[in-house]
Coordinates of C-alpha atoms in Angstrom, one line a residue:
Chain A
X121 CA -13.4 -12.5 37.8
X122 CA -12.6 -11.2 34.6
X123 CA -10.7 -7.5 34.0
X124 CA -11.9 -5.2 30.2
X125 CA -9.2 -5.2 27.9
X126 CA -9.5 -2.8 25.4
X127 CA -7.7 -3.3 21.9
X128 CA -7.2 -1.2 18.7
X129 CA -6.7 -3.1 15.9
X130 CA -5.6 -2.5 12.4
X131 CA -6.7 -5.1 9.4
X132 CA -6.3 -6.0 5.7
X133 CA -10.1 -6.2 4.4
X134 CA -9.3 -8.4 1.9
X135 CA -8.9 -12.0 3.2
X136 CA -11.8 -11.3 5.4
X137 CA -15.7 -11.4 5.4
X138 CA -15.5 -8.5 7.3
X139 CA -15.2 -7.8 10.9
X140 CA -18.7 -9.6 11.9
X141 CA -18.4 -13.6 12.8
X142 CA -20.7 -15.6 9.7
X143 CA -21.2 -18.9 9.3
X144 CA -18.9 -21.0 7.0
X145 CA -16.5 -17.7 6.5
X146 CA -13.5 -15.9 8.2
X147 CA -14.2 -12.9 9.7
X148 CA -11.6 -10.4 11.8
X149 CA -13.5 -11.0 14.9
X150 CA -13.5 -14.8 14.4
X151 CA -9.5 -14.1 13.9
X152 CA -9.4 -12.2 17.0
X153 CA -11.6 -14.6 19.3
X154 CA -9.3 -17.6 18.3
X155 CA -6.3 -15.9 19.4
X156 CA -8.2 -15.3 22.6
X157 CA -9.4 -19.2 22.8
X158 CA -5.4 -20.4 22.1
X159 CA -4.5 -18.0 25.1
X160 CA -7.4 -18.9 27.6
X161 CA -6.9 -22.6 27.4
X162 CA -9.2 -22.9 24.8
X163 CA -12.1 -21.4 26.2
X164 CA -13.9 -18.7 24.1
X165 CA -13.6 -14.8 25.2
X166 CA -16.1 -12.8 23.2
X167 CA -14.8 -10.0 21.4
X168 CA -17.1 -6.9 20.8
X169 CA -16.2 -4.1 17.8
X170 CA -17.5 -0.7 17.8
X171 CA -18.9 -2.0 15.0
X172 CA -19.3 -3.9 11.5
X173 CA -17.3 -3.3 8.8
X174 CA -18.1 -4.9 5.2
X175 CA -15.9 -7.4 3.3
X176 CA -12.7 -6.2 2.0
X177 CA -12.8 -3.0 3.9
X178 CA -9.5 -1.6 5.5
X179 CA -9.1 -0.6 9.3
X180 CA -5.7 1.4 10.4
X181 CA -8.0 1.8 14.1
X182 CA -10.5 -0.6 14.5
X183 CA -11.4 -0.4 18.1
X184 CA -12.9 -3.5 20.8
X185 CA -13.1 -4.9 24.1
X186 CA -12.6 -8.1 25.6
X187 CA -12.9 -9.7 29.6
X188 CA -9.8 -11.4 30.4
X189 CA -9.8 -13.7 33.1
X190 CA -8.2 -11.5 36.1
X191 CA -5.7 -14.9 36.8
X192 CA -4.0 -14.3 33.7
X193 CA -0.8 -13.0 34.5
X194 CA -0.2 -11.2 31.0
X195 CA 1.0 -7.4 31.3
X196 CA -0.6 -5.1 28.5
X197 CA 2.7 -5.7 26.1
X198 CA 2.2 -9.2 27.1
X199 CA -1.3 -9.4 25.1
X200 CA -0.4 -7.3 22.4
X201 CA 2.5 -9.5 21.9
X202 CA 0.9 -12.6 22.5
X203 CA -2.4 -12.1 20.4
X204 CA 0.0 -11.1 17.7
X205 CA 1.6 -14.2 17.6
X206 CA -1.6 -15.9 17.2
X207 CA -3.0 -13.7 14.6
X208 CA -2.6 -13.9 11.0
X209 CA -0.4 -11.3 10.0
X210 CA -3.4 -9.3 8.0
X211 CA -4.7 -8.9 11.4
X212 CA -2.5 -6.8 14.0
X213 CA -2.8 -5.6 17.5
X214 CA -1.2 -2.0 17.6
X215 CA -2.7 -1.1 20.7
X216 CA -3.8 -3.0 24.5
X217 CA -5.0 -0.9 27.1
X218 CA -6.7 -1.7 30.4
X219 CA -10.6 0.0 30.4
X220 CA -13.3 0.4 33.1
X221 CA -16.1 -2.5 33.5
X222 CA -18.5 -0.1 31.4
X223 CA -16.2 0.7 28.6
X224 CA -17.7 -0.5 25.5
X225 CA -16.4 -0.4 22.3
X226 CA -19.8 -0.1 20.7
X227 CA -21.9 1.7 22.6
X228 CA -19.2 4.1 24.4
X229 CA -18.8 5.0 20.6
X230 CA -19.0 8.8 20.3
X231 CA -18.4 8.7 16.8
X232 CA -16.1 7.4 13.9
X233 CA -13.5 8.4 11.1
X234 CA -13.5 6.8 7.9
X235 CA -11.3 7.6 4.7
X236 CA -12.0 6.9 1.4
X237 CA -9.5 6.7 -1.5
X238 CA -9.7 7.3 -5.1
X239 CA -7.3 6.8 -7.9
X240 CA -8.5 9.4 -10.5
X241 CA -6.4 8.4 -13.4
X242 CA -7.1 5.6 -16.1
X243 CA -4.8 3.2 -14.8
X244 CA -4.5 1.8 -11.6
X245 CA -1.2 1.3 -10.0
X246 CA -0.4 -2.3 -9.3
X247 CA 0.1 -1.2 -5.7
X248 CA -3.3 0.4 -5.5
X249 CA -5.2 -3.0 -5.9
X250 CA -7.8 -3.6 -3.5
X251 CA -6.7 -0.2 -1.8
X252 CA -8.4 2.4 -3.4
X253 CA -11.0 2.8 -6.4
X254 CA -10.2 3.2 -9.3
X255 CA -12.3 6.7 -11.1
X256 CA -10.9 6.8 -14.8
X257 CA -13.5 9.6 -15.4
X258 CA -12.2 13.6 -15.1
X259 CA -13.4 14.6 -11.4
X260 CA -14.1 18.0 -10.9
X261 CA -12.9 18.8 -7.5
X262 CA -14.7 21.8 -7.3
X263 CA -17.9 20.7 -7.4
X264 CA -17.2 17.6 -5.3
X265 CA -16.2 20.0 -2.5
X266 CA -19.2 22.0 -2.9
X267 CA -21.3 19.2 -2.7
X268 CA -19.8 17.3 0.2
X269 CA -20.7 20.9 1.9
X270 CA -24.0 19.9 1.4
X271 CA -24.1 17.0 3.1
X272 CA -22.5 17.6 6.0
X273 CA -24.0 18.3 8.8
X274 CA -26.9 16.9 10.9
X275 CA -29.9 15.6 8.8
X276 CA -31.7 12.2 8.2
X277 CA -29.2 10.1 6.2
X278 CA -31.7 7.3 5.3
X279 CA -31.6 8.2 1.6
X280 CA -27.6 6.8 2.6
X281 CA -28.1 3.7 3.8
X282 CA -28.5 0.1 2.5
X283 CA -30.8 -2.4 3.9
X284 CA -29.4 -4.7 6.2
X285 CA -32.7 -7.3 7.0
X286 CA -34.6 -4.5 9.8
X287 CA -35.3 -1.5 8.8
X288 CA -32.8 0.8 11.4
X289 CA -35.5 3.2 13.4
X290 CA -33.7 6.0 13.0
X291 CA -31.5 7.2 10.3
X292 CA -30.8 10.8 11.5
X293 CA -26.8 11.6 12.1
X294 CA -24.6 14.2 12.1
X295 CA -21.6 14.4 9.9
X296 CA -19.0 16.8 11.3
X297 CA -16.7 17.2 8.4
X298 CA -15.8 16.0 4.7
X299 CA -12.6 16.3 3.8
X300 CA -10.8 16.1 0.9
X301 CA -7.3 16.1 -0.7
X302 CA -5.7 15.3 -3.4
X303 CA -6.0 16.7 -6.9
X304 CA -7.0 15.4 -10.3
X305 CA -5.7 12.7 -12.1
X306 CA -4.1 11.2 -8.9
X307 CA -4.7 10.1 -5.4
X308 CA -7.8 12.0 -4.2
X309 CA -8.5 11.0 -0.3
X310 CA -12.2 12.0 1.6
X311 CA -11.9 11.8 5.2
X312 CA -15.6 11.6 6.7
X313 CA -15.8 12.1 10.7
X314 CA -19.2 11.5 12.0
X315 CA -21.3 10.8 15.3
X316 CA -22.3 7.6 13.5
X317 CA -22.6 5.7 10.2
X318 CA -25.7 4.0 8.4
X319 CA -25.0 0.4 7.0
X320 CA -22.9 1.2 4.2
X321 CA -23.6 4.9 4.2
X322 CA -20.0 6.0 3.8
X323 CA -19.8 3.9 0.7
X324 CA -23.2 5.4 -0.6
X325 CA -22.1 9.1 0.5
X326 CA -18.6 8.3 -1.6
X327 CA -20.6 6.6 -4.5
X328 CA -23.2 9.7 -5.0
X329 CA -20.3 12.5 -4.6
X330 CA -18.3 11.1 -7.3
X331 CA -21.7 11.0 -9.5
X332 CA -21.6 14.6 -9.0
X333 CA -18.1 15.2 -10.0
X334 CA -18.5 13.6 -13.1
X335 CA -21.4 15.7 -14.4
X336 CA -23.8 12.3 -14.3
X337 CA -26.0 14.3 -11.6
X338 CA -26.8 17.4 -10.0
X339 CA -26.5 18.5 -6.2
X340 CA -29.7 18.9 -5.9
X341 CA -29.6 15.3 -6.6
X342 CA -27.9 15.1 -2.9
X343 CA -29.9 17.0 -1.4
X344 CA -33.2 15.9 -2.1
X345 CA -31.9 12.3 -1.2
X346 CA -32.2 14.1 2.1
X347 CA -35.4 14.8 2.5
X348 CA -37.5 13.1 4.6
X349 CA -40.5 10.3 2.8
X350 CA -43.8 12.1 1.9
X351 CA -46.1 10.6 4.4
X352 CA -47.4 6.5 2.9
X353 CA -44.3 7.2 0.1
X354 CA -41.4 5.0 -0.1
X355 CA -37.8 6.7 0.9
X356 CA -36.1 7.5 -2.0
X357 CA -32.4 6.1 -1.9
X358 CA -29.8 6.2 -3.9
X359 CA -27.4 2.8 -4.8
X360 CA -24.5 4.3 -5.9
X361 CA -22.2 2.6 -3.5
X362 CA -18.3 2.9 -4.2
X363 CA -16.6 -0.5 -4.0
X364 CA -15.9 -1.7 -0.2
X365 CA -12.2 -2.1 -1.2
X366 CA -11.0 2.0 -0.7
X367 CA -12.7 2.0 2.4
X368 CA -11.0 2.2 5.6
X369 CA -12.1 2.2 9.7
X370 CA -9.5 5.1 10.5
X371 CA -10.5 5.8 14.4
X372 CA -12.9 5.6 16.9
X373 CA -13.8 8.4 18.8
X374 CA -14.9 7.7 22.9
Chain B
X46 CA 10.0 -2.9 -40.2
X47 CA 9.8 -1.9 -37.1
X48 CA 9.3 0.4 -34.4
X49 CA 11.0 1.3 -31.2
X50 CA 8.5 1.6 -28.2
X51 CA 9.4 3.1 -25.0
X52 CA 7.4 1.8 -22.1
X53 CA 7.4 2.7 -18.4
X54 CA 5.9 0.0 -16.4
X55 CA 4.9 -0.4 -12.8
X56 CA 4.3 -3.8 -11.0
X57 CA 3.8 -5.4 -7.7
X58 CA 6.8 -7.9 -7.2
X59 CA 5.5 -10.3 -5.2
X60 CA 3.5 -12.7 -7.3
X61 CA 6.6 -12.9 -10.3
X62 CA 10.3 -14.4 -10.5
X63 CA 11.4 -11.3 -10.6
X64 CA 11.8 -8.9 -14.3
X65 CA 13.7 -11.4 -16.0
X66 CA 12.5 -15.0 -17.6
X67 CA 13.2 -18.0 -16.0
X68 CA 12.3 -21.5 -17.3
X69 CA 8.7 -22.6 -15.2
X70 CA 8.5 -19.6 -13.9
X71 CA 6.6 -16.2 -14.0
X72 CA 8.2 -13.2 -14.7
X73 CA 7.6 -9.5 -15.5
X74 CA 9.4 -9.8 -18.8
X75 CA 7.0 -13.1 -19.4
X76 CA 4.0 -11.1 -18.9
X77 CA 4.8 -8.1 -21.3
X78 CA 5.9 -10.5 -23.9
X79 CA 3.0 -12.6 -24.2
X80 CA 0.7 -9.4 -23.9
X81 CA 2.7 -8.1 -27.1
X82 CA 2.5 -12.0 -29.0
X83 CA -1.6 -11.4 -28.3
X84 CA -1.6 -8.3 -29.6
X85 CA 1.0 -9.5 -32.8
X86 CA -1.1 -12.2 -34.1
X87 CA 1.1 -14.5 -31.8
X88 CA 4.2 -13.7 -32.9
X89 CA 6.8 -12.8 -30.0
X90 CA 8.3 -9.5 -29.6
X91 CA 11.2 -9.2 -27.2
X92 CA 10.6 -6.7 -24.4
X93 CA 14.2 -5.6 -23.5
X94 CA 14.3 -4.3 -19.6
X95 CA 16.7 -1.8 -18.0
X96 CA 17.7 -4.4 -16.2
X97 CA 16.6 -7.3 -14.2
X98 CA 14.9 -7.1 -10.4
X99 CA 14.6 -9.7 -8.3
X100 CA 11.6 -11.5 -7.1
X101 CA 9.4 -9.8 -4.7
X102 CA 10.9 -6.6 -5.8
X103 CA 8.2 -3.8 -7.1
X104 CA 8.5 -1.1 -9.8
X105 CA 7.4 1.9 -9.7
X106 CA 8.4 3.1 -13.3
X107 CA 10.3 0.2 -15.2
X108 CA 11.8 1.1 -18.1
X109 CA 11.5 -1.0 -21.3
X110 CA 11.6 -1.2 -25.1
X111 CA 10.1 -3.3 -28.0
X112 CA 9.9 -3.2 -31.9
X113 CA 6.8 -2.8 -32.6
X114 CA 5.7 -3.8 -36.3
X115 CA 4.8 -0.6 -38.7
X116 CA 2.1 -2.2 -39.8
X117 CA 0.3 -2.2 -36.7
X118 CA -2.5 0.8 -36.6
X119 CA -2.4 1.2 -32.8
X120 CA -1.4 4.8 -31.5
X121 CA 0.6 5.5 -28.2
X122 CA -2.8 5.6 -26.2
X123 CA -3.7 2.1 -28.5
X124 CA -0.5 0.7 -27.3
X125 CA -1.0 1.9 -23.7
X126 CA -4.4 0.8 -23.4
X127 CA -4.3 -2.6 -25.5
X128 CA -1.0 -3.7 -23.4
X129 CA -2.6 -3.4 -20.2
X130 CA -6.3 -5.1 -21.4
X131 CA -4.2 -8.2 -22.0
X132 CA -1.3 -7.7 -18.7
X133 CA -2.7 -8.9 -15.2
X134 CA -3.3 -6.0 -12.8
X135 CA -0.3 -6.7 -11.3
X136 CA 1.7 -5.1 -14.2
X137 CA 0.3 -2.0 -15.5
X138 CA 1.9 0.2 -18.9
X139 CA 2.0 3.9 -17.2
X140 CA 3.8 5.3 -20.2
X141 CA 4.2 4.5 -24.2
X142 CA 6.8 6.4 -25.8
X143 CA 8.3 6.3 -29.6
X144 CA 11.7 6.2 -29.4
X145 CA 14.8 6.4 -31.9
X146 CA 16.1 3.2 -33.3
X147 CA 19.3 3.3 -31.2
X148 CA 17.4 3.9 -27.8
X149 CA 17.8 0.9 -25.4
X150 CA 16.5 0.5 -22.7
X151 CA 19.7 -0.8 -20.5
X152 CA 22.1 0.6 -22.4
X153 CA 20.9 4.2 -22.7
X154 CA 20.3 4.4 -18.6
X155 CA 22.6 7.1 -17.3
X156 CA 21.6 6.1 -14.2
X157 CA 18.8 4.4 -11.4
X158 CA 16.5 5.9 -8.3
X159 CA 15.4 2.7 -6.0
X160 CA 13.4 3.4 -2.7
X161 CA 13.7 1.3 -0.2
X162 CA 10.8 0.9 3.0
X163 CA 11.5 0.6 6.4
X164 CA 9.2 -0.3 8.9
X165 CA 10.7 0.8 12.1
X166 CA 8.2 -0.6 15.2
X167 CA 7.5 -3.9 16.8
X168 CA 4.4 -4.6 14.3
X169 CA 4.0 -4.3 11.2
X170 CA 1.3 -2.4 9.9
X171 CA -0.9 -5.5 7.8
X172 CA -1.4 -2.9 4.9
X173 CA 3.2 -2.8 4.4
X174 CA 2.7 -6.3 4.6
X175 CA 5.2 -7.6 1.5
X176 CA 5.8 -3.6 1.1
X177 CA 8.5 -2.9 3.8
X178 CA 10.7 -4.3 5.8
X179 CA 10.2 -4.6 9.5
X180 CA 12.9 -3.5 11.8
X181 CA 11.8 -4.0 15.4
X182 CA 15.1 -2.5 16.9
X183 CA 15.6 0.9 17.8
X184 CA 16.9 2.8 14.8
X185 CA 19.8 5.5 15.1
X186 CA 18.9 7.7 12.3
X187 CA 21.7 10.6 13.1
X188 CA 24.3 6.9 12.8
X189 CA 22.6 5.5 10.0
X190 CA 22.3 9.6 7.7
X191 CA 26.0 9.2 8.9
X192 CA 27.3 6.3 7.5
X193 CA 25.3 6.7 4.5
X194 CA 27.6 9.9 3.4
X195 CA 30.3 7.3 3.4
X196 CA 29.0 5.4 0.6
X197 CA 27.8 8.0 -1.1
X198 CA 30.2 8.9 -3.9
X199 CA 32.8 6.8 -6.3
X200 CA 33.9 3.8 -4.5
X201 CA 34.6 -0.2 -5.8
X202 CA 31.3 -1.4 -4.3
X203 CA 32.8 -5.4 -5.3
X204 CA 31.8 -6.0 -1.4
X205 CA 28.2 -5.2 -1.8
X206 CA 27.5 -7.5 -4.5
X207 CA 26.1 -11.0 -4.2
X208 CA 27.2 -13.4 -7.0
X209 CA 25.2 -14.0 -9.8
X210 CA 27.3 -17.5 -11.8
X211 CA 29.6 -15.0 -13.4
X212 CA 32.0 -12.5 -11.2
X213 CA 31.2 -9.0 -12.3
X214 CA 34.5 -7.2 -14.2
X215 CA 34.0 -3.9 -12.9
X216 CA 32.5 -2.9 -9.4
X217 CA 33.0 0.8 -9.0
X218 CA 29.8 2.3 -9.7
X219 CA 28.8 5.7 -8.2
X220 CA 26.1 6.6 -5.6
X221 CA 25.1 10.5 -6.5
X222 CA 23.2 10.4 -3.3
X223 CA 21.5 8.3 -0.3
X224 CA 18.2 10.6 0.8
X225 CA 17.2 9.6 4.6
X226 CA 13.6 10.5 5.3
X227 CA 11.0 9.8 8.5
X228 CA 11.3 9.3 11.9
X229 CA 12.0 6.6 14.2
X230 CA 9.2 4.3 15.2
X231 CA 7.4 4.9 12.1
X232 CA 8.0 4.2 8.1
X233 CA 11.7 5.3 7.0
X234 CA 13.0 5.6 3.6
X235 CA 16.2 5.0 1.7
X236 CA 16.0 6.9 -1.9
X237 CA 19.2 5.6 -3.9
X238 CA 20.3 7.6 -6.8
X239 CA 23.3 6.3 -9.1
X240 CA 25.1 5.4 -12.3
X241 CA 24.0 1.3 -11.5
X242 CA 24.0 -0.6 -9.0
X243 CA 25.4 -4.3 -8.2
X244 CA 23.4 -7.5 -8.1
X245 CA 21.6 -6.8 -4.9
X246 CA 23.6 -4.2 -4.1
X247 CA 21.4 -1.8 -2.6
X248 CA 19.7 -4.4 0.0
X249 CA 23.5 -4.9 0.8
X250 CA 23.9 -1.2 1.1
X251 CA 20.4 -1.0 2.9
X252 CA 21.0 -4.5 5.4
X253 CA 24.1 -3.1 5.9
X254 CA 23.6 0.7 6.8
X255 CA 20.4 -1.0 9.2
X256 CA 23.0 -3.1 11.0
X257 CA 25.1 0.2 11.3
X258 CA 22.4 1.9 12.6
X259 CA 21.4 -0.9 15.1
X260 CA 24.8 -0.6 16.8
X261 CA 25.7 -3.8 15.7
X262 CA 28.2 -2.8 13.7
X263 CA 31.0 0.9 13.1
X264 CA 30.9 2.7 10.4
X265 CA 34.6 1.5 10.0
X266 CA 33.0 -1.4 8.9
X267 CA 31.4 0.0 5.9
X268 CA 34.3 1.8 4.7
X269 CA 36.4 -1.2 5.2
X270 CA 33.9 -3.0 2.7
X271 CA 34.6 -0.3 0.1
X272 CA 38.6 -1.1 0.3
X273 CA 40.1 -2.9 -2.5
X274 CA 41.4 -6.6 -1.7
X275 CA 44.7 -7.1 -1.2
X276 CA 46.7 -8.8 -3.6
X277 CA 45.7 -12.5 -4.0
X278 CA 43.2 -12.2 -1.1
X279 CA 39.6 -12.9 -1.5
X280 CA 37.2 -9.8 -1.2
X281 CA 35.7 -8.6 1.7
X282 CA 31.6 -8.8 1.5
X283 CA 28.7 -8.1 3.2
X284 CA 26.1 -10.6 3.9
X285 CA 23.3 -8.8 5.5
X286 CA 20.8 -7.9 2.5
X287 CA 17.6 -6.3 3.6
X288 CA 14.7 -8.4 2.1
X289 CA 13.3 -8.3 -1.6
X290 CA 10.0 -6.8 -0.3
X291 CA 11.0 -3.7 0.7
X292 CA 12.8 -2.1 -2.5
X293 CA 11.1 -0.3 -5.5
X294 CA 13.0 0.3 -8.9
X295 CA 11.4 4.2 -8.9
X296 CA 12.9 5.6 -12.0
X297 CA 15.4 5.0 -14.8
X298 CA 17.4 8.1 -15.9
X299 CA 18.3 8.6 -19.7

């Protein structure tokens, strides 16, 4: 008999292959399911995310589930504690809660918040590496706002999205908002909260705004990236990704 | 002949001695100076610092000088950008400034800002990781803004310095303020403005002011600290220094 433990979890990107276990590398999951394993007399608990995220990308609120055996006598500060102390320190707990047998975290998922930061200046600060990229170029703001308008919303976000072996069946989502603070020549932060995200599509959303903003294209640019395929036509997509390392999992809405 | 160059510089403490150059060992001061003998056909120019910081301790503006020859062609932006194309990322040049001959940059400083990072919760956030400095314990902030008034001001701060070989002639120094921001259970931050400050002296005013504020020690305490020794008596010192990675050099005042 096993009880659903459900964890929020916050993670440096960097030492990591990302939260998805592969072969021969260390990912946050592997991290997570041998602090598990130490704690369950060596037997493996699965761990399931509400989803992937890439090497090198940042989560303040990653969010998963886990079935602990129901003789375990841990509390819920118990776990937190005691997965903590098997965890590298890039890897911490901030957050057990008991959830129902049909909590989870994936496919309970009603939708996610990412943010992206930018250092818009021509010299990174040395405590801004492999937290934020760096954009030496002059952004205009303006026209970054306007054309993050554009894109939000509900339409087929396909024209976003990276290949990742299958093709995924369907691209359309719904981007609530796209927020964004900061000001030239500084820290500029875009908060994206959406029902769900395409394989790297944040990345490719932050990539082709900031292509705007420096003058190298045109909204319309965006926007027809939007449309859907003329019929026996390939998609059109663009590969303007910004780096994985200003990326970060911010919450997971249920 | 020469030419004085002002430089503010920012680095990440953790992977260098500290500012200052020690045999086999990496230092700030090593890094600037072999980016300048690069840059001078491999002749050294001394970088003179405002003064030294410990290992593990960032910057957030430095302040240094160097005489530069005439001869060289590069302008301030030439400077800027040619120093950090040969620093690691871990150092970056924010700032090149002319400055008169008789400018230097430790004996012109009026006076120092240093921030120092508390982490007040049970787990540290993996991105404060080498950043801040966890304090599990509930923190008394209303004890802690308290006893910092008492330091602030004029006082001999002899017991809030660690020994470096030689004793230090003079220890009065004078703290213009101690700024108390945040909340309890979350980040909380010390800014420091004075003349100077000690050898460690404010991680021995921060370690100190934490213990305060963690009931584990009175005010009275700290004021006792401050009093001069009695006649043939050895001083009175503190021995709880909050940790290297928590404290930032944020500004030099001229």
């Amino acid at each position: 008999m096993t009880r659903r433990l459900r964890l929020t979890v916050a993670y440096d990107g960097r030492p990591f292959c990302g939260w998805q276990s592969q072969a021969g590398k260390g990912s946050v999951q592997d991290a997570l399911e041998a602090a598990f394993a130490t704690l369950n007399g060596g037997v493996r608990i699965p761990v399931h995310g509400s989803g992937r995220t890439d090497s090198g990308v940042h989560a303040l609120a990653q969010s998963a589930h886990a079935d602990v055996p129901r003789t375990s006598r841990l509390t819920l500060p118990g776990w937190l504690a005691a997965l903590n102390a098997h965890l590298p320190p890039e890897v911490r707990v901030t957050r057990c809660q008991w959830a129902a047998p049909e909590f989870h975290a994936r496919f309970a998922a009603r939708g996610k918040r990412y943010i992206y930061r930018i250092w818009n200046s021509p010299v990174l600060p040395p405590l801004e590496i492999g937290r934020a990229w760096l954009v030496p170029h002059p952004l205009d703001l303006t026209r970054l706002r306007a054309a993050a308008e554009l894109l939000t919303g509900t339409h087929d976000f396909g024209g976003f999205a990276a290949n990742r072996g299958v093709p995924c069946p369907d691209t359309v989502r719904t981007i609530h908002k796209i927020d964004l603070k900061g000001r030239p020549g500084g820290l500029i932060t875009l908060t994206f909260e959406g029902d769900g995200f395409l394989y790297k599509m944040v990345r490719l959303l932050t990539g082709s705004l900031v292509r705007v903003a420096i003058n190298r294209a045109e909204p319309e640019w965006l926007t027809g990236l939007l449309e859907p395929p003329q019929p026996g036509a390939p998609r059109v997509k663009t590969s303007f990704a910004a780096p994985a390392e200003g990326l970060y999992l911010a919450r997971v809405f249920y």
